[in-house]
Amino acid sequence: MTDPVISMVFITTLMCLLLVYIFRKSYQSWDEQNWMMKSILRTIAFGAIVFTLLSLIVIIFPPELN
């Protein structure tokens, strides 16, 4: 089994993504955002996607510990 911290962080990330998806109608539309907010949102989205993929890789193929 993998480290429980990685699993908990992965589950928390999925919950955050789910909450953003559920409440997406409450936010301003993409065209109403200024350039700085668009940059911040892109960075957060990219980081969440990369972290989710890396967490899946670690969970599916756990590193061998000696």
Short mmCIF file of C-alpha atoms in Angstrom, two decimals:
data_model
loop_
_atom_site.label_atom_id
_atom_site.label_comp_id
_atom_site.label_asym_id
_atom_site.label_seq_id
_atom_site.Cartn_x
_atom_site.Cartn_y
_atom_site.Cartn_z
CA MET A 1 0.00 0.00 0.00
CA THR A 2 1.17 3.50 -0.71
CA ASP A 3 1.85 6.21 1.79
CA PRO A 4 -1.48 7.30 3.34
CA VAL A 5 -0.49 10.96 3.04
CA ILE A 6 -0.32 10.69 -0.76
CA SER A 7 -3.73 9.02 -0.82
CA MET A 8 -5.29 11.67 1.39
CA VAL A 9 -3.82 14.54 -0.64
CA PHE A 10 -5.05 12.87 -3.83
CA ILE A 11 -8.57 12.48 -2.41
CA THR A 12 -8.54 16.09 -1.20
CA THR A 13 -7.48 17.28 -4.66
CA LEU A 14 -10.32 15.34 -6.26
CA MET A 15 -12.79 16.82 -3.76
CA CYS A 16 -11.58 20.36 -4.56
CA LEU A 17 -11.93 19.74 -8.28
CA LEU A 18 -15.43 18.35 -7.72
CA LEU A 19 -16.48 21.39 -5.66
CA VAL A 20 -15.14 23.78 -8.31
CA TYR A 21 -17.09 21.86 -10.96
CA ILE A 22 -20.31 21.88 -8.92
CA PHE A 23 -20.17 25.63 -8.17
CA ARG A 24 -18.80 26.73 -11.56
CA LYS A 25 -21.99 28.73 -12.33
CA SER A 26 -21.30 31.01 -9.35
CA TYR A 27 -18.08 32.34 -10.85
CA GLN A 28 -17.67 35.06 -13.47
CA SER A 29 -17.47 33.92 -17.05
CA TRP A 30 -14.03 33.50 -18.57
CA ASP A 31 -14.45 36.59 -20.76
CA GLU A 32 -15.15 38.79 -17.71
CA GLN A 33 -11.86 37.87 -16.00
CA ASN A 34 -8.85 40.15 -16.31
CA TRP A 35 -5.48 38.85 -17.55
CA MET A 36 -4.03 38.36 -14.06
CA MET A 37 -6.96 36.28 -12.83
CA LYS A 38 -6.88 34.18 -16.01
CA SER A 39 -3.19 33.53 -15.43
CA ILE A 40 -3.80 32.49 -11.82
CA LEU A 41 -6.69 30.21 -12.78
CA ARG A 42 -4.66 28.57 -15.57
CA THR A 43 -1.77 27.94 -13.19
CA ILE A 44 -4.03 26.40 -10.54
CA ALA A 45 -5.80 24.22 -13.10
CA PHE A 46 -2.53 23.04 -14.65
CA GLY A 47 -1.06 22.27 -11.21
CA ALA A 48 -4.15 20.33 -10.16
CA ILE A 49 -4.10 18.24 -13.35
CA VAL A 50 -0.38 17.47 -13.07
CA PHE A 51 -0.68 16.63 -9.36
CA THR A 52 -3.67 14.35 -9.99
CA LEU A 53 -1.85 12.48 -12.76
CA LEU A 54 1.33 12.10 -10.71
CA SER A 55 -0.66 10.92 -7.69
CA LEU A 56 -2.38 8.30 -9.84
CA ILE A 57 0.99 7.08 -11.10
CA VAL A 58 2.35 6.80 -7.55
CA ILE A 59 -0.79 5.01 -6.34
CA ILE A 60 -0.85 2.56 -9.28
CA PHE A 61 2.93 1.98 -9.38
CA PRO A 62 4.15 2.48 -5.80
CA PRO A 63 7.90 2.96 -5.37
CA GLU A 64 9.79 0.04 -3.90
CA LEU A 65 11.14 0.89 -0.47
CA ASN A 66 14.13 -1.02 0.90
#
